[in-house]
GROMACS .gro file of C-alpha atoms in nm:
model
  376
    1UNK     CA    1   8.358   8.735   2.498
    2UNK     CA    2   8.228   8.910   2.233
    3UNK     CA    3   8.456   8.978   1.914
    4UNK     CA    4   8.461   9.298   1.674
    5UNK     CA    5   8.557   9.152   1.347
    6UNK     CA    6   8.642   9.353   1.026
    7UNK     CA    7   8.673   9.182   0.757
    8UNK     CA    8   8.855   9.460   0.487
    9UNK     CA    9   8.987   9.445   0.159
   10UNK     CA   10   8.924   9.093   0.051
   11UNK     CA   11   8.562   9.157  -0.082
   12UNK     CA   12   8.509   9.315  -0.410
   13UNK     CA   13   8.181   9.484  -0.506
   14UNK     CA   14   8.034   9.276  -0.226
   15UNK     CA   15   7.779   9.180  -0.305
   16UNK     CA   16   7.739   9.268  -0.644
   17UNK     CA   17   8.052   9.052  -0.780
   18UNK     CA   18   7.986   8.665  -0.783
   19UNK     CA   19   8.339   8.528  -0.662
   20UNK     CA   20   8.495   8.255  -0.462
   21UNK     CA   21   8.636   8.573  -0.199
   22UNK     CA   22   8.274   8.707  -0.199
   23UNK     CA   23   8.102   8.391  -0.136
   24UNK     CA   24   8.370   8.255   0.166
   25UNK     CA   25   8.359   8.577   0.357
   26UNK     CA   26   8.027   8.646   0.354
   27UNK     CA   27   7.960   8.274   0.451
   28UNK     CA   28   8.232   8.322   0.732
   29UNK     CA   29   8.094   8.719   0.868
   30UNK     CA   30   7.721   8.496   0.832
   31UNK     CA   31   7.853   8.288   1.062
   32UNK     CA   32   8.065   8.501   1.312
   33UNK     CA   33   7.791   8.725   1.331
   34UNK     CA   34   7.554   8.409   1.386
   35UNK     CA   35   7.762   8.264   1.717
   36UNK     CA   36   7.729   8.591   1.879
   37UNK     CA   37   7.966   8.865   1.705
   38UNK     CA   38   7.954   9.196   1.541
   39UNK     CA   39   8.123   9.208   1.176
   40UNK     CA   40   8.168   9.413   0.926
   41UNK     CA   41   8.274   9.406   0.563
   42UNK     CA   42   8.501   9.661   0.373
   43UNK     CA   43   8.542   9.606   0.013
   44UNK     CA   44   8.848   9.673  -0.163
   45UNK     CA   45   8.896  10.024  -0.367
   46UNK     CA   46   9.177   9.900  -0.608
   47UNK     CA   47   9.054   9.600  -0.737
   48UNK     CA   48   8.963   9.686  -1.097
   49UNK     CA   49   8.802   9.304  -1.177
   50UNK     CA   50   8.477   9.352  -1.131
   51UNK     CA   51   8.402   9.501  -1.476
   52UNK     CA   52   8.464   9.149  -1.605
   53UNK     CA   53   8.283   8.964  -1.376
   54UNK     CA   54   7.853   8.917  -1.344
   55UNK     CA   55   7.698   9.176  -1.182
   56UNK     CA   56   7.405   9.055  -0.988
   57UNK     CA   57   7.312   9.103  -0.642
   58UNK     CA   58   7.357   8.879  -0.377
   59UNK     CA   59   7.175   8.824  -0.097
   60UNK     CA   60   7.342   9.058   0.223
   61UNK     CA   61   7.234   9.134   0.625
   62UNK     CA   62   7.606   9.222   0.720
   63UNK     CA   63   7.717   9.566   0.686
   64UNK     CA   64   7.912   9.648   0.428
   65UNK     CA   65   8.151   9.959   0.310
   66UNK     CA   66   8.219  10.086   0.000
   67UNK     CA   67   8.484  10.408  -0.082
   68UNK     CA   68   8.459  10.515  -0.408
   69UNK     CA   69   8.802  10.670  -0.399
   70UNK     CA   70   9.109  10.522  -0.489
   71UNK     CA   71   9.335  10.727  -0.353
   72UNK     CA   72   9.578  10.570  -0.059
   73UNK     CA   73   9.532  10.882   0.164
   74UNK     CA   74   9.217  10.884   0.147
   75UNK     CA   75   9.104  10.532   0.183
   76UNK     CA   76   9.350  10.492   0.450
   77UNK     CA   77   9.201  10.823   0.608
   78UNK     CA   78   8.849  10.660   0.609
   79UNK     CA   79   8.975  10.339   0.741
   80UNK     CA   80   9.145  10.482   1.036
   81UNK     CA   81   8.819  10.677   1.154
   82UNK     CA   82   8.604  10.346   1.079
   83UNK     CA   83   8.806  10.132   1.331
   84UNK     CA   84   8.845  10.422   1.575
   85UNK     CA   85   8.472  10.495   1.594
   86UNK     CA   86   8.386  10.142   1.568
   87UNK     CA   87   8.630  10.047   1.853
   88UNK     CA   88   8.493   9.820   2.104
   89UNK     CA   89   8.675   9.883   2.462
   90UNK     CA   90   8.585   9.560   2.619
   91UNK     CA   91   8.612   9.356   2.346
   92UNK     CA   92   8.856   9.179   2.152
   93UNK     CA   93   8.906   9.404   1.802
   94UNK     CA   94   8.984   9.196   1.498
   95UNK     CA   95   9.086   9.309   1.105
   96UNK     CA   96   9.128   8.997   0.850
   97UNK     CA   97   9.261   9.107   0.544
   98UNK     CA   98   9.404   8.880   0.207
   99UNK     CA   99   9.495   9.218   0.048
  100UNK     CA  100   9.831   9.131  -0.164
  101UNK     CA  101  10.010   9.473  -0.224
  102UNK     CA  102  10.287   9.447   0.055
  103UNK     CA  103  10.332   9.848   0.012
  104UNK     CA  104   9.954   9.891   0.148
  105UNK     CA  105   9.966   9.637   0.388
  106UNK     CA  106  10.291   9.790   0.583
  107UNK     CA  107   9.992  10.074   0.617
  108UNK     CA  108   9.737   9.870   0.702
  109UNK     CA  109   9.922   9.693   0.933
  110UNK     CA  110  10.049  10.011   1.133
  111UNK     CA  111   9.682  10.181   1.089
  112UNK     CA  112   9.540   9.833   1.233
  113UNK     CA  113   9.791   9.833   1.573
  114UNK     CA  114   9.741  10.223   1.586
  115UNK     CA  115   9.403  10.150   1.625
  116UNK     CA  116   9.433   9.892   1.883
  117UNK     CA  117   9.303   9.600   1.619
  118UNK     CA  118   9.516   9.279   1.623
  119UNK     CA  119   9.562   9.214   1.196
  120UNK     CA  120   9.545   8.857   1.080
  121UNK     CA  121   9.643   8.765   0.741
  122UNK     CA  122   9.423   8.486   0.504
  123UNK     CA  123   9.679   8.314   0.319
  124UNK     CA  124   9.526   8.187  -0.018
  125UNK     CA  125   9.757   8.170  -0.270
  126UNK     CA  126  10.127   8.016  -0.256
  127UNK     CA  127  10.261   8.348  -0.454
  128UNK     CA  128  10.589   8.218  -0.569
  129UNK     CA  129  10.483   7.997  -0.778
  130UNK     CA  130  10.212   8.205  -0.934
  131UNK     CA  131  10.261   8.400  -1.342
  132UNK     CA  132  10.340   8.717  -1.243
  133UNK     CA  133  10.494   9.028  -1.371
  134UNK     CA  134  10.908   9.074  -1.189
  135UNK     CA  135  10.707   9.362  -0.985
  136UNK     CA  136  10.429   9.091  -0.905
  137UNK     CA  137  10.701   8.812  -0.776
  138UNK     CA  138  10.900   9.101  -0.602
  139UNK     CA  139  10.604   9.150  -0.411
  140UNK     CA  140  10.529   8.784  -0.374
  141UNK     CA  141  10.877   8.770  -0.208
  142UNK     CA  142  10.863   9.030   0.013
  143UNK     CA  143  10.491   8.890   0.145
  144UNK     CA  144  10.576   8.597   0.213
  145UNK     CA  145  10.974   8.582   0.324
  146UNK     CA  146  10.909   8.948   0.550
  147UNK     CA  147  10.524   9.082   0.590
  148UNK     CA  148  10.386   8.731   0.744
  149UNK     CA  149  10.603   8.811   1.030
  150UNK     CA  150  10.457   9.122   1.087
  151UNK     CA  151  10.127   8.995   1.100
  152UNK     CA  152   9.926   8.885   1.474
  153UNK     CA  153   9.832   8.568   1.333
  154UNK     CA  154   9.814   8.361   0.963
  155UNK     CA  155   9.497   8.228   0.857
  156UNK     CA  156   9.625   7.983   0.592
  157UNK     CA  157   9.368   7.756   0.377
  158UNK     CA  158   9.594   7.426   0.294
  159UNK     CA  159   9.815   7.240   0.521
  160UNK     CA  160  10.059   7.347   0.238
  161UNK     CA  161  10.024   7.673   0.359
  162UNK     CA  162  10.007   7.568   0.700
  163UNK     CA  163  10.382   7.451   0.693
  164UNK     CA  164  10.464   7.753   0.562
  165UNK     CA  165  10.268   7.986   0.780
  166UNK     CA  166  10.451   7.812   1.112
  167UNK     CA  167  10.810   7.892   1.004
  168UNK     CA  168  10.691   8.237   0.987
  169UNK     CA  169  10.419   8.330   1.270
  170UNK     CA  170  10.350   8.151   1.599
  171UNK     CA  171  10.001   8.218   1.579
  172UNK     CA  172   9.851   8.042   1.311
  173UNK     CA  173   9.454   7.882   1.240
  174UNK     CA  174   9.384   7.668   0.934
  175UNK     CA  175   9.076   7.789   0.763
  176UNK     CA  176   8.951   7.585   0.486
  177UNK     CA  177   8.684   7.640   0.259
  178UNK     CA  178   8.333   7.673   0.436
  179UNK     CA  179   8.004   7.633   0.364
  180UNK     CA  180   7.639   7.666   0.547
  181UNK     CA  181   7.541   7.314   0.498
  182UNK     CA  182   7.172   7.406   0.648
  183UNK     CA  183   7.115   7.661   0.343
  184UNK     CA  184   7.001   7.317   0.125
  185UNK     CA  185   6.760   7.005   0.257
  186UNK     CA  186   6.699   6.695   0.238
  187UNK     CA  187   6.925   6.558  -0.102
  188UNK     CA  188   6.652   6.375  -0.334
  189UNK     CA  189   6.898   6.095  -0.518
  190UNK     CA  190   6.913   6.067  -0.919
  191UNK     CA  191   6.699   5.799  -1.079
  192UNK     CA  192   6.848   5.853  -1.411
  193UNK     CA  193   7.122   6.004  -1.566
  194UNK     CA  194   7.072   6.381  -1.586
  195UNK     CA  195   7.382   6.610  -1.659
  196UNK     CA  196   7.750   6.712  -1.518
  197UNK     CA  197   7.798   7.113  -1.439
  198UNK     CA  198   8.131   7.282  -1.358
  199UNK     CA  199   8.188   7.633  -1.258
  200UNK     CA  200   8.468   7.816  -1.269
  201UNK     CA  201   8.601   8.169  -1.345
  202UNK     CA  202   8.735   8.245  -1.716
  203UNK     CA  203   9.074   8.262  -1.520
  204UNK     CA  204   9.090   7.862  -1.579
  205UNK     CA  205   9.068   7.866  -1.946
  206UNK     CA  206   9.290   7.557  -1.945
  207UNK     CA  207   9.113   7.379  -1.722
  208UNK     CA  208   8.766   7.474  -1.898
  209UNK     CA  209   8.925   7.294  -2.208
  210UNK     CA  210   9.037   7.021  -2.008
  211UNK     CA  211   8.668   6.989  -1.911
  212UNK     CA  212   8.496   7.032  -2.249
  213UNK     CA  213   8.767   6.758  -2.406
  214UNK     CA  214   8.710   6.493  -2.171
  215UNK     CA  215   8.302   6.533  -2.171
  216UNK     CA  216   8.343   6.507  -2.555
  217UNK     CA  217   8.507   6.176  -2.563
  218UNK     CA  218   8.286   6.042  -2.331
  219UNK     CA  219   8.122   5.672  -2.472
  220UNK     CA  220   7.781   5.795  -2.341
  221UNK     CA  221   7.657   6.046  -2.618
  222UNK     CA  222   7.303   6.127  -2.431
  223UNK     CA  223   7.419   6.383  -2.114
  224UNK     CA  224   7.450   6.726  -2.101
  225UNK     CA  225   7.749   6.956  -1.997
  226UNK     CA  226   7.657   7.299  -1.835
  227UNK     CA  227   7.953   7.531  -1.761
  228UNK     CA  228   7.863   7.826  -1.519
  229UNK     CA  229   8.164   8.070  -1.660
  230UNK     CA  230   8.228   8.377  -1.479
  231UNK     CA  231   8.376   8.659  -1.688
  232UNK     CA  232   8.273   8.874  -1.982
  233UNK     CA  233   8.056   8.751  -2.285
  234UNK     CA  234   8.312   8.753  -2.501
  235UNK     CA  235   8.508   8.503  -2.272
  236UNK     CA  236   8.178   8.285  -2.262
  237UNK     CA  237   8.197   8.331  -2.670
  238UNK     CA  238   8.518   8.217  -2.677
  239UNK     CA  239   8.395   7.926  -2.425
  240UNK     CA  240   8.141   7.836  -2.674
  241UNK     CA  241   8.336   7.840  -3.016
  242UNK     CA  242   8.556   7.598  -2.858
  243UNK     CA  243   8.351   7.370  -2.719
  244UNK     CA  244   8.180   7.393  -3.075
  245UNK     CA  245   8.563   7.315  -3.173
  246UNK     CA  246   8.527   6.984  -3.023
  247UNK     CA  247   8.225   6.915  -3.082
  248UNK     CA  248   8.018   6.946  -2.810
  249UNK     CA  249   7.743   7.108  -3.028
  250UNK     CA  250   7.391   7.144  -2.837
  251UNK     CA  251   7.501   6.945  -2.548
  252UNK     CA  252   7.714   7.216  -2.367
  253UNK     CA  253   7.530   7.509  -2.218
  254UNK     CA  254   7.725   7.815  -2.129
  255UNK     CA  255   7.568   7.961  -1.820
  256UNK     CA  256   7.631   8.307  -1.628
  257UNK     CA  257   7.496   8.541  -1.376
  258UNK     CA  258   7.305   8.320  -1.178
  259UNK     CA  259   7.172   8.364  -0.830
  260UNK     CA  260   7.235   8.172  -0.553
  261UNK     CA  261   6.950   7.956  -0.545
  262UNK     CA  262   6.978   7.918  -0.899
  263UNK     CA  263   7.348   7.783  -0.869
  264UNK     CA  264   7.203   7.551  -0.576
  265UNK     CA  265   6.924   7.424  -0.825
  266UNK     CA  266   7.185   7.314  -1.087
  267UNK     CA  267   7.392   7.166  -0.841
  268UNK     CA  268   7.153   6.987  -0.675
  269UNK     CA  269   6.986   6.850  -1.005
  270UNK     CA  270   7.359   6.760  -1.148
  271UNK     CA  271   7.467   6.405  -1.187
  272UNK     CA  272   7.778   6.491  -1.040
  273UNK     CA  273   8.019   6.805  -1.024
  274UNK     CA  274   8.353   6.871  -1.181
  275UNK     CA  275   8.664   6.990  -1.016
  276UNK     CA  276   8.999   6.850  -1.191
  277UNK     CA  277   9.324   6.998  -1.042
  278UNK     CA  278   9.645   7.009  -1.208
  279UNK     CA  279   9.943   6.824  -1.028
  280UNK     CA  280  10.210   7.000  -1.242
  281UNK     CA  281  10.063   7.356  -1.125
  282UNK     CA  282  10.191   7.486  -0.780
  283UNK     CA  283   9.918   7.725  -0.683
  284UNK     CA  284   9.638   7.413  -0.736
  285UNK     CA  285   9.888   7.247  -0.492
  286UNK     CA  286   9.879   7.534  -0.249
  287UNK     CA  287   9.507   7.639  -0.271
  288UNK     CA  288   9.184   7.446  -0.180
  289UNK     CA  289   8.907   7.576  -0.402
  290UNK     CA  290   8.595   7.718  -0.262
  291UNK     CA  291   8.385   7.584  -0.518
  292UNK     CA  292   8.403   7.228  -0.351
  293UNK     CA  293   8.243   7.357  -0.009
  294UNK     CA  294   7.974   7.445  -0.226
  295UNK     CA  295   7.960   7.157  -0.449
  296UNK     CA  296   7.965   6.907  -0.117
  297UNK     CA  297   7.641   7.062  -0.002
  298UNK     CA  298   7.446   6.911  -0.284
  299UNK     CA  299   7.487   6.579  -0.192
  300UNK     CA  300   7.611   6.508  -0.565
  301UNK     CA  301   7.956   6.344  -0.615
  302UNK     CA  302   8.229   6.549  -0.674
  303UNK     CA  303   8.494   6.404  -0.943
  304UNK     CA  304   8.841   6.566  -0.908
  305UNK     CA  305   9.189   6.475  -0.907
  306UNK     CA  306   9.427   6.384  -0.639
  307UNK     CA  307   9.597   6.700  -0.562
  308UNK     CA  308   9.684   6.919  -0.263
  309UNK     CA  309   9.421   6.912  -0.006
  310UNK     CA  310   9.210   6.676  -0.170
  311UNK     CA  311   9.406   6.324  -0.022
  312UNK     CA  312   9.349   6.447   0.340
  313UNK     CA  313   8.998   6.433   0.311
  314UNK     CA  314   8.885   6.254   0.060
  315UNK     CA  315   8.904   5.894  -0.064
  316UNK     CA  316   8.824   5.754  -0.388
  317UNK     CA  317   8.506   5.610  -0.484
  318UNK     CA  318   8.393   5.668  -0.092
  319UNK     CA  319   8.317   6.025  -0.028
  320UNK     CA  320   8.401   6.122  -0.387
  321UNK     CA  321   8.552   5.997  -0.775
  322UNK     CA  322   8.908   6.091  -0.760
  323UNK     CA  323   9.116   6.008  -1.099
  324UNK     CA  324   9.426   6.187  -1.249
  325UNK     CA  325   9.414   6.499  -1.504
  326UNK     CA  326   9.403   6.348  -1.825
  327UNK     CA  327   9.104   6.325  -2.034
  328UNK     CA  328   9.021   6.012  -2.086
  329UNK     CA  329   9.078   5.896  -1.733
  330UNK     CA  330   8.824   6.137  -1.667
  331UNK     CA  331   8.610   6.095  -1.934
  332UNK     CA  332   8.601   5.744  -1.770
  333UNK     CA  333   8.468   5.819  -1.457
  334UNK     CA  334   8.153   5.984  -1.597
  335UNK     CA  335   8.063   5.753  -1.818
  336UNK     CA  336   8.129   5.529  -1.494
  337UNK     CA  337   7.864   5.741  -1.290
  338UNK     CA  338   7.609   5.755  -1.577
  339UNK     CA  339   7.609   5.372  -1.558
  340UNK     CA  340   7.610   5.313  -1.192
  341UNK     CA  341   7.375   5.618  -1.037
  342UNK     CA  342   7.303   5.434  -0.693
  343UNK     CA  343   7.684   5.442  -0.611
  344UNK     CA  344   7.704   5.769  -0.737
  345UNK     CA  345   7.415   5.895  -0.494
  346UNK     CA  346   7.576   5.690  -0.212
  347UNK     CA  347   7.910   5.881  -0.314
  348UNK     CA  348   7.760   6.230  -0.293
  349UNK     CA  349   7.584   6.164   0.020
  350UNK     CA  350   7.877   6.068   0.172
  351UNK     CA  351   8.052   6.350   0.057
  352UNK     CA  352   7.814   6.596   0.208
  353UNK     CA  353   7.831   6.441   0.532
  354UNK     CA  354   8.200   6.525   0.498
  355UNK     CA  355   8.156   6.881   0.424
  356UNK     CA  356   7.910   6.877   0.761
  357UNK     CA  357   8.173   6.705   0.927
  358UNK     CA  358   8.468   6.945   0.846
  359UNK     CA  359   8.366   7.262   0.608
  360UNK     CA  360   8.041   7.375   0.815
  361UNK     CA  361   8.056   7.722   0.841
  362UNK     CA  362   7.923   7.764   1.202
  363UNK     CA  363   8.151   7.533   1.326
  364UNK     CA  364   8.454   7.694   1.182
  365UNK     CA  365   8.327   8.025   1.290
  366UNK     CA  366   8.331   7.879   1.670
  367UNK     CA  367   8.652   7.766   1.660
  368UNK     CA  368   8.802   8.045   1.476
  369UNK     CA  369   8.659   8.271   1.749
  370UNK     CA  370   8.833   8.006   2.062
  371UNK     CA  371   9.186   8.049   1.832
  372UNK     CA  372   9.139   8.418   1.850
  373UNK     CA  373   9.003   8.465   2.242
  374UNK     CA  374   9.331   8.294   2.323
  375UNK     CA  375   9.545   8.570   2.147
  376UNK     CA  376   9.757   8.770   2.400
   0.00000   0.00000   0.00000
């Protein structure tokens, strides 16, 4: 059976913006649309971000809608005609949302069953724990102690979530982060030390300087940091004075705006790629980044930190370099990679094959598609 997916209000600027929500959904509609479905994407009117993030256009075959308008009645207005005249009668009719604003979604919801779509729910972020304003954790509450019930079914991204998710909804699919492992070839393995890249959105300042310290103290003075920061330029200057700060000097390149074959090419040329998690902070417990998907495809190791999902699929020093989030710990490990490239490549290798193994986007897609045939 065929599926109708819309996939609404999680995109923003799509596929202008560069962000972790732009890149996952449009590798997921890619591959719904790729086992035999129709999708579609709506971005999101209200999401004010995108002046602070690159604008460069991404590669896009799936439809996409845009509404200028911000106003509820109206947006809601041209939603309700969209799934109406884009009803399929003997089809299954599906809208995924991660919208947040529990106000909207009580609409969305009703416009959804109205329309005769089942409305599942991508559950990213554990809210509760997140820094938000008493509005922001009143809305947090009400989410996720009231609106998950309302939902057809949870789409939650961590088996953290997961556990949550079941106390609330019966009908509930894990999906992780994804990635179209056949997008890159045949991994060519490092002969000699060449440099470490991490990429991350100015969002995780603290983590950026957690990054920039630890590559300073490293023993080996001769590698090269590059940092692919998403957010404004003065963000990326304040990026660079620091790293200046601690003395990174010429060896820390601050990039932005890249495509995605360029991101690919640094990647893929990387001596390995840098995603530390912090133990102490409950939404890096909750969430499993999407950056990793990406970073798996390379076939470079990944060096991270043993928290949340990263323990139930990864092992240390087999399919990746897991250490704890202090800086000289860390530090360690890359000076431990620069010395030692043929376990490195055998590392990132195996870590690919993981990300084929449980990440590939086609395969997700498939399964997704048998969880949601089976819906009543």
């Amino acid at each position: 059976m065929r599926i109708n997916y819309v996939i609404g209000l999680i995109t923003d600027n799509y596929p202008v913006n560069y962000s972790a929500n732009n890149s996952k959904f449009s590798l997921l509609a890619r591959a719904l649309r790729n086992t035999g479905h129709k999708v579609s994407i709506i971005n999101t009117p209200w999401c004010k971000s995108n002046k602070k993030q690159d604008q460069i256009c991404y590669d896009n075959d799936i439809p996409v809608i845009t509404w200028e308008s911000t106003s509820d009645a109206i947006v809601f207005s041209k939603l309700s005609d969209f799934l109406s005249a884009n009803y399929e009668e003997n089809n299954k009719n599906i809208f995924i949302t991660s919208y947040l604003n529990f106000i909207r979604l009580q609409k969305l919801i009703s416009i959804c069953h109205k329309n005769k779509y089942k409305i599942g729910f991508v559950y990213q972020e554990w809210h509760k724990d997140l820094e938000l304003s008493i509005k922001g954790k009143v809305n947090a509450f009400i989410l996720d102690n009231y609106l998950l019930k309302r939902f057809d079914f949870i789409l939650p991204i961590s088996e953290f979530l997961l556990r949550l998710s079941v106390a609330k909804n019966p009908f509930v699919f894990k999906l992780p982060i994804i990635y179209d492992y056949s997008a890159i070839g045949a991994v060519v393995p490092n002969s000699k030390p060449l440099y470490f890249a991490y990429c991350a959105s100015i969002a995780y300042w603290q983590v950026i300087k957690f990054v920039i310290r630890a590559f300073c103290l490293m023993r080996n003075q001769e590698s090269n940091l590059k940092l692919i920061i998403n957010g404004s330029d003065k963000d990326r200057q304040l990026v660079y004075q620091y790293a200046l700060s601690q003395g990174g000097n010429d060896r820390i390149q601050i990039m932005h705006s890249l495509t995605t074959e360029q991101l690919n090419h640094i990647f893929c040329n990387s001596s390995a790629l840098l995603i530390p998690l912090q133990s102490n902070y409950k939404p890096d417990v909750a969430r499993f980044s999407q950056k990793i998907a990406e970073y798996l495809a390379s076939g470079k190791p990944i060096v991270t930190t043993n928290v949340g999902e990263i323990p139930i699929y990864f092992e240390d020093r087999k399919n990746a370099y897991i250490t704890t989030f202090d800086e000289l710990q860390f530090s360690n490990i890359l000076d431990e990679i620069l010395s030692n490239t043929d376990c490195a490549n055998t590392i990132g290798i195996a870590g690919r094959e993981l990300g084929i193994k449980e990440f590939d986007s086609k395969k997700i897609a498939t399964n997704l598609s048998l969880f949601i045939s089976g819906l009543g």
